[in-house]
Short mmCIF file of C-alpha atoms and ligand atoms in Angstrom, two decimals:
data_model
loop_
_atom_site.label_atom_id
_atom_site.label_comp_id
_atom_site.label_asym_id
_atom_site.label_seq_id
_atom_site.Cartn_x
_atom_site.Cartn_y
_atom_site.Cartn_z
CA UNK A 80 -68.60 61.26 52.83
CA UNK A 81 -65.68 62.05 50.56
CA UNK A 82 -65.88 61.51 46.79
CA UNK A 83 -62.90 59.65 45.33
CA UNK A 84 -62.39 61.97 42.39
CA UNK A 85 -60.67 59.86 39.75
CA UNK A 86 -61.19 62.45 37.06
CA UNK A 87 -59.06 65.13 38.73
CA UNK A 88 -56.35 62.69 39.78
CA UNK A 89 -56.22 61.27 36.24
CA UNK A 90 -55.77 64.77 34.83
CA UNK A 91 -52.88 65.38 37.24
CA UNK A 92 -51.30 62.10 36.18
CA UNK A 93 -51.76 62.98 32.52
CA UNK A 94 -50.08 66.33 33.05
CA UNK A 95 -47.02 64.65 34.59
CA UNK A 96 -46.93 62.09 31.75
CA UNK A 97 -47.22 64.82 29.12
CA UNK A 98 -44.17 66.57 30.59
CA UNK A 99 -42.17 63.37 30.72
CA UNK A 100 -43.05 62.48 27.12
CA UNK A 101 -42.16 65.98 25.95
CA UNK A 102 -38.73 65.68 27.59
CA UNK A 103 -38.26 62.24 26.05
CA UNK A 104 -39.03 63.65 22.61
CA UNK A 105 -36.67 66.58 23.05
CA UNK A 106 -33.77 64.52 24.33
CA UNK A 107 -34.12 61.22 22.44
CA UNK A 108 -36.19 62.34 19.41
CA UNK A 109 -38.75 59.62 19.66
CA UNK A 110 -42.40 59.38 20.50
CA UNK A 111 -44.09 56.53 22.42
CA UNK A 112 -46.32 54.60 20.04
CA UNK A 113 -49.38 52.55 20.97
CA UNK A 114 -51.29 50.35 18.52
CA UNK A 115 -54.93 49.79 19.52
CA UNK A 116 -56.74 47.05 17.63
CA UNK A 117 -60.52 46.84 17.56
CA UNK A 118 -62.19 43.88 15.84
CA UNK A 119 -65.83 44.57 14.99
CA UNK A 120 -68.12 47.44 15.91
CA UNK A 121 -69.35 46.73 19.45
CA UNK A 122 -70.74 50.09 20.64
CA UNK A 123 -69.07 50.15 24.05
CA UNK A 124 -65.73 49.03 22.60
CA UNK A 125 -65.81 51.76 19.94
CA UNK A 126 -66.43 54.31 22.70
CA UNK A 127 -63.58 52.95 24.86
CA UNK A 128 -60.97 52.82 22.09
CA UNK A 129 -61.84 56.36 21.03
CA UNK A 130 -61.41 57.53 24.62
CA UNK A 131 -58.01 55.82 24.75
CA UNK A 132 -56.93 57.38 21.46
CA UNK A 133 -57.98 60.86 22.62
CA UNK A 134 -56.11 60.43 25.91
CA UNK A 135 -52.97 59.41 23.99
CA UNK A 136 -53.24 62.58 21.90
CA UNK A 137 -53.52 64.71 25.07
CA UNK A 138 -50.19 63.46 26.44
CA UNK A 139 -48.26 63.11 23.16
CA UNK A 140 -48.43 59.35 22.61
CA UNK A 141 -48.75 58.38 18.95
CA UNK A 142 -51.85 56.15 18.94
CA UNK A 143 -52.57 54.08 15.84
CA UNK A 144 -56.14 52.83 15.93
CA UNK A 145 -56.69 49.80 13.69
CA UNK A 146 -60.33 48.89 13.20
CA UNK A 147 -60.81 45.46 11.64
CA UNK A 148 -63.97 43.87 10.33
CA UNK A 149 -65.88 41.51 12.65
CA UNK A 150 -65.16 38.77 10.08
CA UNK A 151 -61.37 39.07 10.50
CA UNK A 152 -59.92 35.59 10.96
CA UNK A 153 -57.84 34.60 13.96
CA UNK A 154 -54.91 33.94 11.64
CA UNK A 155 -55.11 37.46 10.17
CA UNK A 156 -55.17 38.97 13.65
CA UNK A 157 -52.23 36.81 14.80
CA UNK A 158 -50.23 37.83 11.70
CA UNK A 159 -50.92 41.48 12.39
CA UNK A 160 -49.76 41.10 16.00
CA UNK A 161 -46.62 39.37 14.81
CA UNK A 162 -45.82 42.34 12.58
CA UNK A 163 -46.34 44.79 15.45
CA UNK A 164 -44.26 42.64 17.79
CA UNK A 165 -41.36 42.82 15.35
CA UNK A 166 -41.70 46.54 14.66
CA UNK A 167 -39.31 48.41 17.00
CA UNK A 168 -41.20 51.70 16.54
CA UNK A 169 -44.31 50.12 18.17
CA UNK A 170 -43.92 50.20 21.96
CA UNK A 171 -47.36 49.10 23.13
CA UNK A 172 -50.07 46.83 21.68
CA UNK A 173 -53.64 46.64 22.95
CA UNK A 174 -56.37 44.40 21.54
CA UNK A 175 -59.73 45.64 22.75
CA UNK A 176 -61.88 42.94 24.39
CA UNK A 177 -64.27 41.26 23.94
CA UNK A 178 -63.30 39.69 20.62
CA UNK A 179 -65.81 38.09 18.21
CA UNK A 180 -66.73 34.53 19.22
CA UNK A 181 -64.77 32.82 16.42
CA UNK A 182 -61.50 34.20 17.82
CA UNK A 183 -59.76 32.53 20.78
CA UNK A 184 -59.05 35.41 23.17
CA UNK A 185 -56.31 33.54 25.06
CA UNK A 186 -54.44 32.74 21.86
CA UNK A 187 -54.54 36.40 20.88
CA UNK A 188 -53.41 37.71 24.27
CA UNK A 189 -50.57 35.21 24.34
CA UNK A 190 -49.47 36.36 20.88
CA UNK A 191 -48.70 39.89 22.14
CA UNK A 192 -45.02 40.30 23.06
CA UNK A 193 -44.99 40.52 26.90
CA UNK A 194 -42.84 43.68 26.81
CA UNK A 195 -45.48 45.41 24.61
CA UNK A 196 -48.51 44.09 26.55
CA UNK A 197 -49.63 47.40 28.05
CA UNK A 198 -52.89 45.80 29.29
CA UNK A 199 -50.88 43.40 31.45
CA UNK A 200 -53.05 40.48 30.28
CA UNK A 201 -50.28 38.18 28.95
CA UNK A 202 -49.76 35.18 31.27
CA UNK A 203 -46.17 36.26 31.93
CA UNK A 204 -47.33 39.66 33.19
CA UNK A 205 -50.24 38.08 35.09
CA UNK A 206 -47.72 35.78 36.78
CA UNK A 207 -45.50 38.69 37.72
CA UNK A 208 -48.42 40.40 39.47
CA UNK A 209 -49.53 37.15 41.11
CA UNK A 210 -46.07 36.42 42.47
CA UNK A 211 -45.41 40.06 43.37
CA UNK A 212 -42.28 40.19 41.19
CA UNK A 213 -42.90 43.51 39.53
CA UNK A 214 -39.40 44.66 38.86
CA UNK A 215 -40.52 44.45 35.24
CA UNK A 216 -43.78 43.99 33.31
CA UNK A 217 -47.12 45.76 33.53
CA UNK A 218 -49.95 46.10 36.01
CA UNK A 219 -53.45 45.86 34.50
CA UNK A 220 -54.66 49.44 34.21
CA UNK A 221 -57.96 49.24 36.12
CA UNK A 222 -56.51 47.48 39.16
CA UNK A 223 -53.56 49.88 39.11
CA UNK A 224 -55.94 52.85 38.88
CA UNK A 225 -57.93 51.66 41.90
CA UNK A 226 -54.77 51.25 44.00
CA UNK A 227 -53.47 54.71 43.00
CA UNK A 228 -56.81 56.32 43.78
CA UNK A 229 -56.89 54.79 47.27
CA UNK A 230 -53.28 55.78 47.87
CA UNK A 231 -53.94 59.37 46.77
CA UNK A 232 -56.68 59.66 49.41
CA UNK A 233 -54.43 58.04 52.05
CA UNK A 234 -56.76 55.07 52.38
CA UNK A 235 -54.64 52.35 53.87
CA UNK A 236 -55.05 48.84 52.46
CA UNK A 237 -52.55 47.02 54.69
CA UNK A 238 -54.35 44.87 57.26
CA UNK A 239 -57.80 45.77 55.94
CA UNK A 240 -60.64 43.45 54.95
CA UNK A 241 -61.39 43.94 51.26
CA UNK A 242 -64.36 42.45 49.41
CA UNK A 243 -64.13 42.39 45.63
CA UNK A 244 -67.30 41.58 43.71
CA UNK A 245 -66.46 40.23 40.24
CA UNK A 246 -63.61 37.82 39.55
CA UNK A 247 -62.84 38.67 35.91
CA UNK A 248 -59.35 38.38 34.44
CA UNK A 249 -59.49 42.08 33.54
CA UNK A 250 -60.59 43.52 36.90
CA UNK A 251 -61.34 41.29 39.90
CA UNK A 252 -58.45 38.83 39.79
CA UNK A 253 -55.64 41.37 39.23
CA UNK A 254 -57.17 43.70 41.81
CA UNK A 255 -57.27 40.85 44.33
CA UNK A 256 -53.56 40.19 43.66
CA UNK A 257 -52.57 43.83 44.14
CA UNK A 258 -54.66 44.13 47.32
CA UNK A 259 -53.12 40.92 48.67
CA UNK A 260 -49.63 42.17 47.79
CA UNK A 261 -50.45 45.37 49.69
CA UNK A 262 -51.32 43.38 52.82
CA UNK A 263 -55.13 43.21 52.70
CA UNK A 264 -57.27 40.17 53.45
CA UNK A 265 -59.35 39.44 50.38
CA UNK A 266 -62.82 38.03 49.74
CA UNK A 267 -63.20 37.55 45.99
CA UNK A 268 -66.91 37.10 45.19
CA UNK A 269 -68.25 35.91 41.86
CA UNK A 270 -71.34 34.73 40.05
CA UNK A 271 -71.58 31.52 42.12
CA UNK A 272 -71.07 33.20 45.51
CA UNK A 273 -74.11 32.22 47.61
CA UNK A 274 -74.45 35.44 49.57
CA UNK A 275 -72.28 38.38 48.51
CA UNK A 276 -73.45 40.53 51.42
CA UNK A 277 -71.86 38.10 53.88
CA UNK A 278 -68.49 39.35 52.58
CA UNK A 279 -69.29 42.96 51.70
CA UNK A 280 -70.88 43.67 55.11
CA UNK A 281 -67.71 42.96 57.04
CA UNK A 282 -65.36 44.62 54.57
CA UNK A 283 -63.52 47.90 55.20
CA UNK A 284 -63.19 48.37 51.43
CA UNK A 285 -65.72 47.06 48.89
CA UNK A 286 -64.82 47.03 45.18
CA UNK A 287 -67.51 46.12 42.69
CA UNK A 288 -67.09 45.55 38.96
CA UNK A 289 -69.57 43.18 37.37
CA UNK A 290 -71.73 45.32 35.07
CA UNK A 291 -74.95 45.21 37.09
CA UNK A 292 -76.49 48.56 38.05
CA UNK A 293 -77.40 48.98 41.76
CA UNK A 294 -75.95 45.58 42.70
CA UNK A 295 -74.29 47.02 45.82
CA UNK A 296 -76.89 48.55 48.14
CA UNK A 297 -76.60 50.41 51.45
CA UNK A 298 -77.66 47.39 53.55
CA UNK A 299 -74.74 45.40 52.10
CA UNK A 300 -71.94 47.55 53.54
CA UNK A 301 -70.93 48.59 57.03
CA UNK A 302 -71.04 52.16 58.30
CA UNK A 303 -67.89 54.07 57.29
CA UNK A 304 -66.85 51.67 54.52
CA UNK A 305 -64.93 52.66 51.39
CA UNK A 306 -66.78 51.83 48.15
CA UNK A 307 -64.93 51.59 44.83
CA UNK A 308 -67.35 51.29 41.92
CA UNK A 309 -65.70 49.87 38.80
CA UNK A 310 -68.94 49.24 36.88
CA UNK A 311 -69.85 51.12 33.71
CA UNK A 312 -73.46 50.65 32.59
CA UNK A 313 -75.83 52.64 30.42
CA UNK A 314 -79.29 53.06 31.97
CA UNK A 315 -81.85 55.26 30.23
CA UNK A 316 -79.07 57.01 28.34
CA UNK A 317 -77.05 57.74 31.49
CA UNK A 318 -73.76 56.15 32.58
CA UNK A 319 -74.07 54.51 36.01
CA UNK A 320 -71.92 52.11 38.02
CA UNK A 321 -72.69 48.92 39.92
CA UNK A 322 -73.26 50.65 43.28
CA UNK A 323 -76.47 52.35 44.39
CA UNK A 324 -74.72 55.68 44.88
CA UNK A 325 -77.75 57.57 46.26
CA UNK A 326 -78.43 54.88 48.86
CA UNK A 327 -74.78 54.47 49.87
CA UNK A 328 -73.53 58.04 49.98
CA UNK A 329 -74.76 58.83 53.51
CA UNK A 330 -73.50 55.59 54.99
CA UNK A 331 -69.95 55.32 53.64
CA UNK A 332 -66.82 57.40 54.35
CA UNK A 333 -65.53 57.31 50.75
CA UNK A 334 -67.11 56.42 47.42
CA UNK A 335 -66.13 56.73 43.75
CA UNK A 336 -68.63 58.48 41.47
CA UNK A 337 -69.54 56.96 38.08
CA UNK A 338 -68.64 58.55 35.73
CA UNK A 339 -65.46 60.36 36.85
CA UNK A 340 -64.25 57.73 39.30
CA UNK A 341 -62.22 54.67 38.30
CA UNK A 342 -62.77 55.05 34.51
CA UNK A 343 -60.42 58.02 33.97
CA UNK A 344 -57.81 56.36 36.21
CA UNK A 345 -57.86 53.25 34.00
CA UNK A 346 -57.04 55.35 30.96
CA UNK A 347 -54.32 57.34 32.74
CA UNK A 348 -52.71 54.08 33.87
CA UNK A 349 -52.78 52.74 30.31
CA UNK A 350 -50.87 55.87 29.25
CA UNK A 351 -48.41 55.27 32.09
CA UNK A 352 -47.89 51.68 30.92
CA UNK A 353 -47.29 52.84 27.35
CA UNK A 354 -44.62 55.27 28.49
CA UNK A 355 -43.12 52.49 30.63
CA UNK A 356 -42.94 50.29 27.50
CA UNK A 357 -41.44 53.08 25.38
CA UNK A 358 -38.71 53.65 27.96
CA UNK A 359 -37.79 49.98 27.61
CA UNK A 360 -38.67 49.27 31.23
CA UNK A 361 -40.85 46.26 30.52
N1 LIG B 55 -62.37 45.69 27.51
C1 LIG B 55 -62.84 46.19 28.68
N2 LIG B 55 -61.80 46.66 29.43
C2 LIG B 55 -60.68 46.44 28.72
C3 LIG B 55 -59.31 46.71 28.97
O1 LIG B 55 -58.90 47.23 30.02
N3 LIG B 55 -58.44 46.35 27.99
C4 LIG B 55 -58.85 45.74 26.84
N4 LIG B 55 -57.94 45.40 25.94
N5 LIG B 55 -60.12 45.48 26.58
C5 LIG B 55 -61.03 45.83 27.52
#
């Protein structure tokens, strides 16, 4: 079994980005700027936005973290986004999800200028991924990170059977689009799927991202499969994924660890998207 080491690959990516940003600063005298907006104090979200801000600092991206009260109105948030959209010194805008219940998430995502939408969640960017017209726009960072990790380990996707467990807008759906664009045959399983193992058992590559520890067990995959664990859960103070790593590790050919698998790749891809925005490529 080979571990798909996202941590090391992410550090390599960051190093390349840091160099590129340094050159950009020296030649054009400007610094990529990302605004990260957090509404409320959800523990996991606070952790994630802090990790994003630290990663920006490592590569030389100016990250402005705006923490708003959980009582912030939708109108206030939309006004703030409007100001950032108009500000030419802001290259990327990210609103951390989930938002408090009184705010309409779709309205907020649609209010981010598509060329600053470094999450790739705006319908225009979603459509570009869906229709495989990516000459411009952004790929959602987690799906992009998974594809780059597989590519780095020379794991071919073309012609393969891929099962994705979890059909969220953030992970499962964009990942299914990228896999399809790369020539895989996709089974996209979700909460109403009658028997997930029917799909995972025949898959060459199984990706799981639903937030349920030990959902994917050894008897649900075939011998020699590739397992990509996108889950992040806290169990008894430890971070674990959605796959039963101990049970799977002797049966599969490749598996991502959690932590240090997909998570660091997501952050590195967000940095890549921010640089892409700053260069005016989106
Ligand atoms: N919440 C969980 N993952 C993400 C992400 O990738 N982007 C944003 N904005 N919020 C999230």
